PDB file of C-alpha atoms and ligand atoms in Angstrom:
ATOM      1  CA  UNK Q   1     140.363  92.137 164.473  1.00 45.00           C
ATOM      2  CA  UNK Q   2     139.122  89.702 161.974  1.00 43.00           C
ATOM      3  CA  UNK Q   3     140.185  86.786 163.614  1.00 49.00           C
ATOM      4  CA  UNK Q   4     138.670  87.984 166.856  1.00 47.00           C
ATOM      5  CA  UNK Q   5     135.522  88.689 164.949  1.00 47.00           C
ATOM      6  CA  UNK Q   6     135.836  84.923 163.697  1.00 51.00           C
ATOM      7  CA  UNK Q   7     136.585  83.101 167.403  1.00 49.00           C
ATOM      8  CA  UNK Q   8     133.586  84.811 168.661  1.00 55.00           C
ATOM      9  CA  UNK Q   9     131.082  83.472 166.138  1.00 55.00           C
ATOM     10  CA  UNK Q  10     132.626  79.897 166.074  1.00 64.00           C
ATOM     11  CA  UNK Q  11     132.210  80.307 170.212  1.00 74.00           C
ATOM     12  CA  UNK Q  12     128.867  81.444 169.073  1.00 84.00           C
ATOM     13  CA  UNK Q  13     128.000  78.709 167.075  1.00 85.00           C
ATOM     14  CA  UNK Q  14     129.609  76.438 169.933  1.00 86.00           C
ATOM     15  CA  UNK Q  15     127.523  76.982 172.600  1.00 88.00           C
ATOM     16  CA  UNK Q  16     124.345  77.299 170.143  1.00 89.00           C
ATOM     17  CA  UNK Q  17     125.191  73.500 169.316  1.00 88.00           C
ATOM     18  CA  UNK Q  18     125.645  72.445 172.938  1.00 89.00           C
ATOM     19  CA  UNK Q  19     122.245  74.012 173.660  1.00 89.00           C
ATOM     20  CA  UNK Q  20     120.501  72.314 170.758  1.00 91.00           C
ATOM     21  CA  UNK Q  21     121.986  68.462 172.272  1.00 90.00           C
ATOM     22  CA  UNK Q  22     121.004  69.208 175.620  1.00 90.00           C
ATOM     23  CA  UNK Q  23     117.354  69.988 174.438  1.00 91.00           C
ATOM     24  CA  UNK Q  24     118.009  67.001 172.389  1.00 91.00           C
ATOM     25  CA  UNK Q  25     119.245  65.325 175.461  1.00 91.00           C
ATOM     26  CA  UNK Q  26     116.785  67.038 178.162  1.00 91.00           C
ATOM     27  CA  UNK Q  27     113.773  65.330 175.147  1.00 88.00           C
ATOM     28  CA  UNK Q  28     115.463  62.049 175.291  1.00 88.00           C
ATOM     29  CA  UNK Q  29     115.704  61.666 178.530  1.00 90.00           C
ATOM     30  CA  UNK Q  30     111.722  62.853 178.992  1.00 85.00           C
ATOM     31  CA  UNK Q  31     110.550  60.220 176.653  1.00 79.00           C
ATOM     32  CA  UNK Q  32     112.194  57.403 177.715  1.00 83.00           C
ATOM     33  CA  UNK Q  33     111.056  58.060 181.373  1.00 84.00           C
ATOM     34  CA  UNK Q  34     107.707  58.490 179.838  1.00 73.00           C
ATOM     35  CA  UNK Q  35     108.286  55.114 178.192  1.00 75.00           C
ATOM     36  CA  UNK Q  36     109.305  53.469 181.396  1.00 81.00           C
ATOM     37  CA  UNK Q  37     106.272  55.196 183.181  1.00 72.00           C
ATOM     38  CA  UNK Q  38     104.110  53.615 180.209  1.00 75.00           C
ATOM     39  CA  UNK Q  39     105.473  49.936 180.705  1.00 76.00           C
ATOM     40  CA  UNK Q  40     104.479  49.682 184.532  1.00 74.00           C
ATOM     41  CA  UNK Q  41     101.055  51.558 183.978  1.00 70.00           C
ATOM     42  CA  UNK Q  42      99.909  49.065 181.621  1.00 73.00           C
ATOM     43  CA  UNK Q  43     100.757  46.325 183.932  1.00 77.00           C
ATOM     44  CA  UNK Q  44      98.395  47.941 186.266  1.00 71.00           C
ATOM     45  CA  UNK Q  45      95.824  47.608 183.893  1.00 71.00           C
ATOM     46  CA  UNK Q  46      96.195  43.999 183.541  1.00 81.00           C
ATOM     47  CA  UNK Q  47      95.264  43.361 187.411  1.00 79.00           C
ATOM     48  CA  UNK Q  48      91.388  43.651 187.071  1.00 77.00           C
ATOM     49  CA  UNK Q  49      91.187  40.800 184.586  1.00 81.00           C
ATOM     50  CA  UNK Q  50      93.689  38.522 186.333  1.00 90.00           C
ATOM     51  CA  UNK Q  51      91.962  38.659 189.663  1.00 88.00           C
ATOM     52  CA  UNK Q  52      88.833  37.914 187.872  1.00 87.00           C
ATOM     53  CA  UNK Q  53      90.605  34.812 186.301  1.00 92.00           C
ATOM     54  CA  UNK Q  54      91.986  34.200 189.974  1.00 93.00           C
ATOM     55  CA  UNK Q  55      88.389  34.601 191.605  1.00 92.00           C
ATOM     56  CA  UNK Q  56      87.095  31.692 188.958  1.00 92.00           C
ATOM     57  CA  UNK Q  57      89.890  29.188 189.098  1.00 92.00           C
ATOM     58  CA  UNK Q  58      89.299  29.749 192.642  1.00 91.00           C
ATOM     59  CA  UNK Q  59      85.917  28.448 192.080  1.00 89.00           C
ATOM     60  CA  UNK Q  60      86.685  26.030 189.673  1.00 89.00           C
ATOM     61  CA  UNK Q  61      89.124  24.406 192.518  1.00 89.00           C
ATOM     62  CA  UNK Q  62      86.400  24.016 195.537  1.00 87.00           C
ATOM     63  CA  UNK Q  63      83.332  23.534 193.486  1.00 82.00           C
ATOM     64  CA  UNK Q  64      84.310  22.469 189.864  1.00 77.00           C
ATOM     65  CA  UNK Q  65      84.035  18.890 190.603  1.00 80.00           C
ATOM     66  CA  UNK Q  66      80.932  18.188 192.397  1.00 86.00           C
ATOM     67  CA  UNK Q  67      78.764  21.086 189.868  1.00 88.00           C
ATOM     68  CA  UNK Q  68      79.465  20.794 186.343  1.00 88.00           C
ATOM     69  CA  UNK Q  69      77.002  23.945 186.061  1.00 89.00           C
ATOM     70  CA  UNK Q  70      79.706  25.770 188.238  1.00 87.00           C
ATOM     71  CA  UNK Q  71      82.336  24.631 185.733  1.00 89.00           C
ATOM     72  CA  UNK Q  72      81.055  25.424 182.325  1.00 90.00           C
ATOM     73  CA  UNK Q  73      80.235  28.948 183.674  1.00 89.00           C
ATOM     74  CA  UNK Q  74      83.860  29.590 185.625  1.00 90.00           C
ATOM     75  CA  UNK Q  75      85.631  27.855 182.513  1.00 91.00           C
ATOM     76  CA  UNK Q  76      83.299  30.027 180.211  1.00 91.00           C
ATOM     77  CA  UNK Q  77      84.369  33.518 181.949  1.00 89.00           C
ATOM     78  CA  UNK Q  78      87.831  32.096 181.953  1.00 91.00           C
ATOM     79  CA  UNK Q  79      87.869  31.981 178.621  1.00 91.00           C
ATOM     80  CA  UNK Q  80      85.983  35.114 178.137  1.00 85.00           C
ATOM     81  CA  UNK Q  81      88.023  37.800 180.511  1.00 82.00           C
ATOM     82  CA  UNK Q  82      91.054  35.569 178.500  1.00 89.00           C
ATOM     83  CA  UNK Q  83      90.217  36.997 175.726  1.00 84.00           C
ATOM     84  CA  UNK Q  84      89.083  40.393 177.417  1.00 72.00           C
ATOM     85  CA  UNK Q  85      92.638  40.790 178.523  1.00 80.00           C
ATOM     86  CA  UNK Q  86      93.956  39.898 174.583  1.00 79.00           C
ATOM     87  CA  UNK Q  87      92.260  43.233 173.775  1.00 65.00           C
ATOM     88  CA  UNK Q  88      93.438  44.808 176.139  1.00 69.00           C
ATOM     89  CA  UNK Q  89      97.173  44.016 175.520  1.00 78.00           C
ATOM     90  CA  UNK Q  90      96.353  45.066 172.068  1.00 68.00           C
ATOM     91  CA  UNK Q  91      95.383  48.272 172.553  1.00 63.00           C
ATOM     92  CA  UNK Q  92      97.707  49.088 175.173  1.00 73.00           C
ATOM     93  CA  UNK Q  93     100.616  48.210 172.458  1.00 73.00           C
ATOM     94  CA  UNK Q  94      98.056  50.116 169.947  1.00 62.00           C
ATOM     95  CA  UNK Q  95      97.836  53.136 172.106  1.00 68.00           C
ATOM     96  CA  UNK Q  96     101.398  53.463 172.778  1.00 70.00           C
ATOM     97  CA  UNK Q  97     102.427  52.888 168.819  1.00 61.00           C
ATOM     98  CA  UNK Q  98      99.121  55.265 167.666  1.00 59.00           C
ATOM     99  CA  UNK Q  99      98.802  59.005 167.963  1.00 59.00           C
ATOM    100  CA  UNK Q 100      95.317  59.682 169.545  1.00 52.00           C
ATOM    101  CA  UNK Q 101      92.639  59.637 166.502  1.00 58.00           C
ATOM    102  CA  UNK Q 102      94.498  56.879 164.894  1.00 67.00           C
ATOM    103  CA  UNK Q 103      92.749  53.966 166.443  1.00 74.00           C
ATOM    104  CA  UNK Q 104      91.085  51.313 164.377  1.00 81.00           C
ATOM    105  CA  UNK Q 105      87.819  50.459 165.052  1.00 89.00           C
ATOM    106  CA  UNK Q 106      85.784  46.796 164.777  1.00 91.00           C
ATOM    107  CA  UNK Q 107      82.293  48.612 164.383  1.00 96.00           C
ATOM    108  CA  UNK Q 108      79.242  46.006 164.707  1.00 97.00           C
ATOM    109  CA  UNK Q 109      76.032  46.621 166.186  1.00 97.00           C
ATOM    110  CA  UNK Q 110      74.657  45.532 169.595  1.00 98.00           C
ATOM    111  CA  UNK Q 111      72.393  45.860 172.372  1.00 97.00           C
ATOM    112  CA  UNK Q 112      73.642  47.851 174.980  1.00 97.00           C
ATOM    113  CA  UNK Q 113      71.797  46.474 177.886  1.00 97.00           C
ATOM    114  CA  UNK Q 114      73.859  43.241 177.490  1.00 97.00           C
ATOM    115  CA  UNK Q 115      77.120  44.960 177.562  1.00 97.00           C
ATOM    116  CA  UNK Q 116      75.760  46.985 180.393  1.00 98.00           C
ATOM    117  CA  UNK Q 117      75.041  43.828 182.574  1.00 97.00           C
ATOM    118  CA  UNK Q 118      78.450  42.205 181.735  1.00 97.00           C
ATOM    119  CA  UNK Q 119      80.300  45.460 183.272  1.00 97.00           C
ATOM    120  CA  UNK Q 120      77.822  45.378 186.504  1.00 97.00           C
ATOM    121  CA  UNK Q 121      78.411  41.574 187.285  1.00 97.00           C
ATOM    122  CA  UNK Q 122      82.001  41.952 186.670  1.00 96.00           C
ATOM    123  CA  UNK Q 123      82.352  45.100 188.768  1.00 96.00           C
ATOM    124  CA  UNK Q 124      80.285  42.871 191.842  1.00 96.00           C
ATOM    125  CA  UNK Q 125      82.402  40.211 191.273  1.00 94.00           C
ATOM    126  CA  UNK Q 126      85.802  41.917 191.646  1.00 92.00           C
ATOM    127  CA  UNK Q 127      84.738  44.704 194.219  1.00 94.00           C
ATOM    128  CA  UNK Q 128      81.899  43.403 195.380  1.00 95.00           C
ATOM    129  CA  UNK Q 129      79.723  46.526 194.937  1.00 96.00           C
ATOM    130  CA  UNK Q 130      76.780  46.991 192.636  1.00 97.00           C
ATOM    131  CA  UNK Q 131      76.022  49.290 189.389  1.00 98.00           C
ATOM    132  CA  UNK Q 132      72.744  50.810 189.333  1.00 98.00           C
ATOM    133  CA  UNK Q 133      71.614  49.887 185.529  1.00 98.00           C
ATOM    134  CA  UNK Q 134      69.321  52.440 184.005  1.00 97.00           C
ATOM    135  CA  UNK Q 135      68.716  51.735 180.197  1.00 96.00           C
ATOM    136  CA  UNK Q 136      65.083  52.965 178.700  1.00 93.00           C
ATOM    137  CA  UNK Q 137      63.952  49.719 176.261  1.00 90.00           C
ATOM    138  CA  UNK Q 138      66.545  48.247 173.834  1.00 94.00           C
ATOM    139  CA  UNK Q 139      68.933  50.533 172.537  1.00 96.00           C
ATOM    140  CA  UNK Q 140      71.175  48.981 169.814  1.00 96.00           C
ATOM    141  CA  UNK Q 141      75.043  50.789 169.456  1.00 97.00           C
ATOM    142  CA  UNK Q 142      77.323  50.790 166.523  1.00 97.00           C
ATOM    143  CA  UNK Q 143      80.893  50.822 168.131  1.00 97.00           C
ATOM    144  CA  UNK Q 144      83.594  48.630 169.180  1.00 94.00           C
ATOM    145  CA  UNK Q 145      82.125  46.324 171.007  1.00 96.00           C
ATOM    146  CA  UNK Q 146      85.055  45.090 173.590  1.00 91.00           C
ATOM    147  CA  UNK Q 147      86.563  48.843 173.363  1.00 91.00           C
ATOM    148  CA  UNK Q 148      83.201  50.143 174.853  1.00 96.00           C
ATOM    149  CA  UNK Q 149      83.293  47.779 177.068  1.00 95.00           C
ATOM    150  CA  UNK Q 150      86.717  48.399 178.223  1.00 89.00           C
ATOM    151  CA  UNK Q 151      85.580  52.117 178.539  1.00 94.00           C
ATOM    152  CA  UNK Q 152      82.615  51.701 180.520  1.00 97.00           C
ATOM    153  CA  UNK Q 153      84.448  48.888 182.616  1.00 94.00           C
ATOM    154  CA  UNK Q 154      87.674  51.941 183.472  1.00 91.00           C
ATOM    155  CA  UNK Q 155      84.775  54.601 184.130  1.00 97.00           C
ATOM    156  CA  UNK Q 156      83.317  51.825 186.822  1.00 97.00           C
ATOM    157  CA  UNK Q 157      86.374  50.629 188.102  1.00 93.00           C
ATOM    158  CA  UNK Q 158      87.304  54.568 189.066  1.00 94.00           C
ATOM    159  CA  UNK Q 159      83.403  55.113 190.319  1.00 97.00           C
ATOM    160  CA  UNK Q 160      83.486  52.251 192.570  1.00 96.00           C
ATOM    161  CA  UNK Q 161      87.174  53.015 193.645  1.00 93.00           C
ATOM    162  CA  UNK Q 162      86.762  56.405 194.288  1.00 94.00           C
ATOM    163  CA  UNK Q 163      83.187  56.201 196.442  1.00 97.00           C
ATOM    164  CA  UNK Q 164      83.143  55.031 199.907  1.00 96.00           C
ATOM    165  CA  UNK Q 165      81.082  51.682 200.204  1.00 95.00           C
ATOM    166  CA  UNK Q 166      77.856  53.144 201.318  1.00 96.00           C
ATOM    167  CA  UNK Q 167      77.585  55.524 198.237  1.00 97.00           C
ATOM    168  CA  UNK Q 168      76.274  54.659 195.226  1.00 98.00           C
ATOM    169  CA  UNK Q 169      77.206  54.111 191.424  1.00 98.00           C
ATOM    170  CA  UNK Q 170      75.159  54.234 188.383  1.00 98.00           C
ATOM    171  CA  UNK Q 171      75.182  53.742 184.485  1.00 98.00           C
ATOM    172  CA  UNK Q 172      72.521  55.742 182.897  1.00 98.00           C
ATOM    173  CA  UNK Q 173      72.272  55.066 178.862  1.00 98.00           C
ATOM    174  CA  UNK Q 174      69.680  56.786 176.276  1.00 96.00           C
ATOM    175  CA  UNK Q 175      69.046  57.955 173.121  1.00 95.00           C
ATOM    176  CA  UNK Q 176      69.154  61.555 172.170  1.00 90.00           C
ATOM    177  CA  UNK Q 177      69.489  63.407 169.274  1.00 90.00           C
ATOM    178  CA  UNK Q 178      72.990  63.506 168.832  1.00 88.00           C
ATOM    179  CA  UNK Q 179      73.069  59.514 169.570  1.00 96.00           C
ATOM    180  CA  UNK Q 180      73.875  57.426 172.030  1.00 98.00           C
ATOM    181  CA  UNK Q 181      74.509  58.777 175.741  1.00 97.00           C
ATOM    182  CA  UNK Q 182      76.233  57.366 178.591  1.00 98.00           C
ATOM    183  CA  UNK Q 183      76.878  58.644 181.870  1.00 98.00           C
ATOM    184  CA  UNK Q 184      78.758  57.211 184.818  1.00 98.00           C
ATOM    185  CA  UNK Q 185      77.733  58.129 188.152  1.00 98.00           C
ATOM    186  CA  UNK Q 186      79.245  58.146 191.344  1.00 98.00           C
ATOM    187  CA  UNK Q 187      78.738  60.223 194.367  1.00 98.00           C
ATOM    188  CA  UNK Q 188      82.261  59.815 195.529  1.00 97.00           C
ATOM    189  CA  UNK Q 189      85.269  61.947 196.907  1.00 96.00           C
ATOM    190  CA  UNK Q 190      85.107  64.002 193.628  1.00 97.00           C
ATOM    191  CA  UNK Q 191      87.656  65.691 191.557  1.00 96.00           C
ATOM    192  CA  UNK Q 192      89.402  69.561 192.742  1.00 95.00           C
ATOM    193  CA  UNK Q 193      88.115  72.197 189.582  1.00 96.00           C
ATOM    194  CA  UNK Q 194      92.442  72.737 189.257  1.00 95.00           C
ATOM    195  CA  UNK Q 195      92.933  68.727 188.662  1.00 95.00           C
ATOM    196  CA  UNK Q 196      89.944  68.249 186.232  1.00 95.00           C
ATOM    197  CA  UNK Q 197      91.430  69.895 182.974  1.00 94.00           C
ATOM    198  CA  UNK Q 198      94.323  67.439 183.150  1.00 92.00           C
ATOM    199  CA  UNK Q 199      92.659  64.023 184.138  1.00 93.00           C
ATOM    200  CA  UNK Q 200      92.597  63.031 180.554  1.00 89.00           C
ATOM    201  CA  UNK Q 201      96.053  63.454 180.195  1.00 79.00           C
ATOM    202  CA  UNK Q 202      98.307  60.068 180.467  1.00 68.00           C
ATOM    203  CA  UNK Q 203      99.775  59.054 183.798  1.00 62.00           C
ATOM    204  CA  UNK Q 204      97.871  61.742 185.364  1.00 79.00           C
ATOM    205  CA  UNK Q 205      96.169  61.054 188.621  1.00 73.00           C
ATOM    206  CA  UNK Q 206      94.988  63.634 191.206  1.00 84.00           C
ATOM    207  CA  UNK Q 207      96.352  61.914 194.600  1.00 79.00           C
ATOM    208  CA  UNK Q 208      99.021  59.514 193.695  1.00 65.00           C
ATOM    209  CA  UNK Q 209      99.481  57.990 196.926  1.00 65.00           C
ATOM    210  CA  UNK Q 210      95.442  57.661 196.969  1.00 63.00           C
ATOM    211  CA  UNK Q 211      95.203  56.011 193.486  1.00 59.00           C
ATOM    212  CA  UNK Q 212      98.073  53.671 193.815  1.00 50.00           C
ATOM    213  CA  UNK Q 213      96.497  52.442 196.850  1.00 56.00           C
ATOM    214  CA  UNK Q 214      93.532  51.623 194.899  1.00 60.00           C
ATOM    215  CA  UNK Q 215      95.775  50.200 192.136  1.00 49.00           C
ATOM    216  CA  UNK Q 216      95.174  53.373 189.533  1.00 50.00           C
ATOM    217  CA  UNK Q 217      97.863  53.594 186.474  1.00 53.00           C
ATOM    218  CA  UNK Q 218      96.708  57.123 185.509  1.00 64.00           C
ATOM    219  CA  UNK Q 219      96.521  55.819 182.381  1.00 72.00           C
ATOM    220  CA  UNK Q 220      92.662  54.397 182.687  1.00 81.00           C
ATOM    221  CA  UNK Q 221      90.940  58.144 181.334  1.00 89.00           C
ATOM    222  CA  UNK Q 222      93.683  58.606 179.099  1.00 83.00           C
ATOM    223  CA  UNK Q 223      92.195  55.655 177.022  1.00 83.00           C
ATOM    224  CA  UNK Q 224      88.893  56.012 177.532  1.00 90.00           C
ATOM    225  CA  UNK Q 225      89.277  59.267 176.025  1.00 89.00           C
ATOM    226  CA  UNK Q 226      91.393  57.870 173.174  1.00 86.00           C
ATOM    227  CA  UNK Q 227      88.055  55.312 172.785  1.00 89.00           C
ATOM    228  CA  UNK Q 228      85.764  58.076 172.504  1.00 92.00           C
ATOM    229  CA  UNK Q 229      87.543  60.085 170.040  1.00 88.00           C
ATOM    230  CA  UNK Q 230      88.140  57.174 167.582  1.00 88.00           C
ATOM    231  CA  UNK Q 231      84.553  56.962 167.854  1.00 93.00           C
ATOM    232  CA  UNK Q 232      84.350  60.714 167.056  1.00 93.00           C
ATOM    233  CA  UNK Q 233      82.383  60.983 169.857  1.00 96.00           C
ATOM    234  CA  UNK Q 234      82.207  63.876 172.928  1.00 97.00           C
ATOM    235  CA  UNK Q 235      83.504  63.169 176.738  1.00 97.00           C
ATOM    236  CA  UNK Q 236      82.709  65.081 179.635  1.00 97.00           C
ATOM    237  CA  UNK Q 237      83.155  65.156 183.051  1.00 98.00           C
ATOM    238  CA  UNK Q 238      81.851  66.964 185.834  1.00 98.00           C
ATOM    239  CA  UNK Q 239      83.131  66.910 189.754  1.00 98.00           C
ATOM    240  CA  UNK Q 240      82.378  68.193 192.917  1.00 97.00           C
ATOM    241  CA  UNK Q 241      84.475  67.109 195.827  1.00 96.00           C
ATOM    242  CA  UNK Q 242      83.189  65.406 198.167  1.00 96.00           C
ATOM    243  CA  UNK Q 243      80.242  65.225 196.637  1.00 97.00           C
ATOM    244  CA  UNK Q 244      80.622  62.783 193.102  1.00 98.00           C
ATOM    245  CA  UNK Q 245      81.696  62.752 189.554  1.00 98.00           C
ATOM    246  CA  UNK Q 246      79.657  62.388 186.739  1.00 98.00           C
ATOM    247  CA  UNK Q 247      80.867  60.900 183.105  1.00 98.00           C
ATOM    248  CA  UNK Q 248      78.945  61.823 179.878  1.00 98.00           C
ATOM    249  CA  UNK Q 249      79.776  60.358 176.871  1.00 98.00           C
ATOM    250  CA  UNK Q 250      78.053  60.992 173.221  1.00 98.00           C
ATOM    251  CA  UNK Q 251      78.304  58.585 170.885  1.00 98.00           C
ATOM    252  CA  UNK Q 252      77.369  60.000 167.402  1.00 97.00           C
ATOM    253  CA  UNK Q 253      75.062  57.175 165.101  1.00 93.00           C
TER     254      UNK Q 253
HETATM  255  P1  ADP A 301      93.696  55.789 187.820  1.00 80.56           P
HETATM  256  O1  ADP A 301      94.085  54.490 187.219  1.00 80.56           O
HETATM  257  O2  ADP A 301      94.747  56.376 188.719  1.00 80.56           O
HETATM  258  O3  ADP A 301      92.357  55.765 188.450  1.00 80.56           O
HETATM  259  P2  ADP A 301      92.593  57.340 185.634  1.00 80.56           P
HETATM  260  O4  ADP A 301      93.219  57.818 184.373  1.00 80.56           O
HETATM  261  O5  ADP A 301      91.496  56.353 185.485  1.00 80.56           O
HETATM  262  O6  ADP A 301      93.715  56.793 186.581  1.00 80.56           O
HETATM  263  O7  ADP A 301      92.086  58.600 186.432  1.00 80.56           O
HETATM  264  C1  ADP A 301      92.972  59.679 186.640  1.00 80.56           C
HETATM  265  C2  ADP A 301      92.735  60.304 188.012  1.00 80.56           C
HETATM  266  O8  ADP A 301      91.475  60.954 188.029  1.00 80.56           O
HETATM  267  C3  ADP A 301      92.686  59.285 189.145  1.00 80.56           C
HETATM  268  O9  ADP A 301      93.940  59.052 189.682  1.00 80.56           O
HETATM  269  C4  ADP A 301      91.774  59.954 190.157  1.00 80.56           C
HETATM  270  O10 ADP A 301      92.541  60.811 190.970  1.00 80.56           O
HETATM  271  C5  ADP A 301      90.861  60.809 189.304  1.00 80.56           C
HETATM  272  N1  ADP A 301      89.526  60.177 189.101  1.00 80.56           N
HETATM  273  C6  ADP A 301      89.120  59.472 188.033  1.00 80.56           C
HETATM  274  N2  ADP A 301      87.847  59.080 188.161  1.00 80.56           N
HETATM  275  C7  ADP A 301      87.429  59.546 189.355  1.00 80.56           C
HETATM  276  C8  ADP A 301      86.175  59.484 190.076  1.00 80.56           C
HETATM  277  N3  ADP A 301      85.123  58.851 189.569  1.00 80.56           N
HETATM  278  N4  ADP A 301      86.120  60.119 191.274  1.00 80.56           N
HETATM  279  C9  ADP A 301      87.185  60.778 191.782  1.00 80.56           C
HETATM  280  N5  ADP A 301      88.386  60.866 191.156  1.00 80.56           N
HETATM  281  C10 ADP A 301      88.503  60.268 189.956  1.00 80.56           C
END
């Protein structure tokens, strides 16, 4: 009886371990496809930058030569999106070493119009469509510069990609008394109420054939909400399909 008593335990035990390694296993196996998913996502965030790099060696080729005005400008923006996409690299690698909160932050103060105009002309130059600008006076922002700018420039890129051509797309910014607001506007396809909760999330996107058409990652809200929350600011976002989406960010100053 004893030793019956003492097989059945060790089986016991047995089949407890094999259950803990394929958890272990089953977690492995999720994270490293999660890692994989991570890799090509962030390569789709590299295309907007390169086709703006593309669009001005373009120009640099056909009218570099006879307009040196034309070339300082192209080889200026060059230079400039360059950079843009430095940052960018950075924070993907950031983002994918950091937990969420954990971002550090190069906090300076600047006018917000400017930054603004810079995601407008970029978003006419690589989709051709236009960003209504509304901005009351000057209103000065202590953030990370090029991260708010790589937040505003993921909330237009999904505005303009997700409205037909003859709606419209806006950036409203003010001061209220919790700080700075911004709100991206489209009137767009809009977001189902069941999808909303989870567009945050990290790979996450509502109509994957849709957004992979349109060259989406999934991975676009997932750092602009990682942006807002090392700035210990609020994000919200409001849908209704077919008929837009609005953004509303608080920055707190
Ligand atoms: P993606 O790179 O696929 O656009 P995001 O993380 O930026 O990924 O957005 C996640 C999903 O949320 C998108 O796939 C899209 O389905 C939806 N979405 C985001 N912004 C909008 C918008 N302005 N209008 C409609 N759907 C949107």
């Amino acid at each position: 009886l004893t030793r019956r008593v003492t097989v059945e335990e060790t089986d016991d035990e047995l089949s407890r371990l094999a259950q803990t390694f394929n958890h272990m296993i089953e977690r492995l196996q999720r994270a490293f496809e999660r890692q994989k998913r991570f890799v090509s996502d962030a390569s789709h965030e590299l295309r907007t930058p390169i086709a703006v790099i593309q669009g001005y060696t373009d120009l640099i080729g056909r009218w570099g030569k006879n307009d040196p005005a034309v070339l300082r400008e192209a080889v200026e923006s060059v230079k400039s999106e360059t950079e843009g996409m430095q940052a960018l690299v950075e924070r993907l690698l950031f983002l994918a070493r950091s937990s969420d909160g954990n971002m550090q932050l190069r906090l300076e103060c600047f006018n917000l119009r400017i930054v603004l105009r810079e995601v407008a002309d970029e978003t006419r130059f690589v989709f051709g469509r236009s960003v209504d600008i509304r901005i009351p006076g000057t209103i000065m922002l202590t953030a990370d510069r090029a991260l708010v700018k790589q937040m505003l420039r993921a909330l237009t890129d999904n505005a303009v990609k997700y409205t037909p051509e003859e709606g419209s797309v806006s950036i409203e910014a003010c001061q209220s008394p919790d700080g700075v607001s911004l709100t991206v506007r489209d009137t767009g396809i809009g977001i189902p109420p069941e999808d909303l909760p989870h567009v945050f999330d990290r790979f996450y996107r509502v109509d994957k054939a849709r957004s992979r058409a349109q060259g989406g990652s999934g991975l676009g809200l997932a750092i602009v909400h990682g942006i807002v929350e090392a700035h210990h600011g609020t994000i919200k976002m409001a849908s209704v399909p077919g008929h837009g989406t609005s953004v509303h960010i608080v920055f707190p100053q």
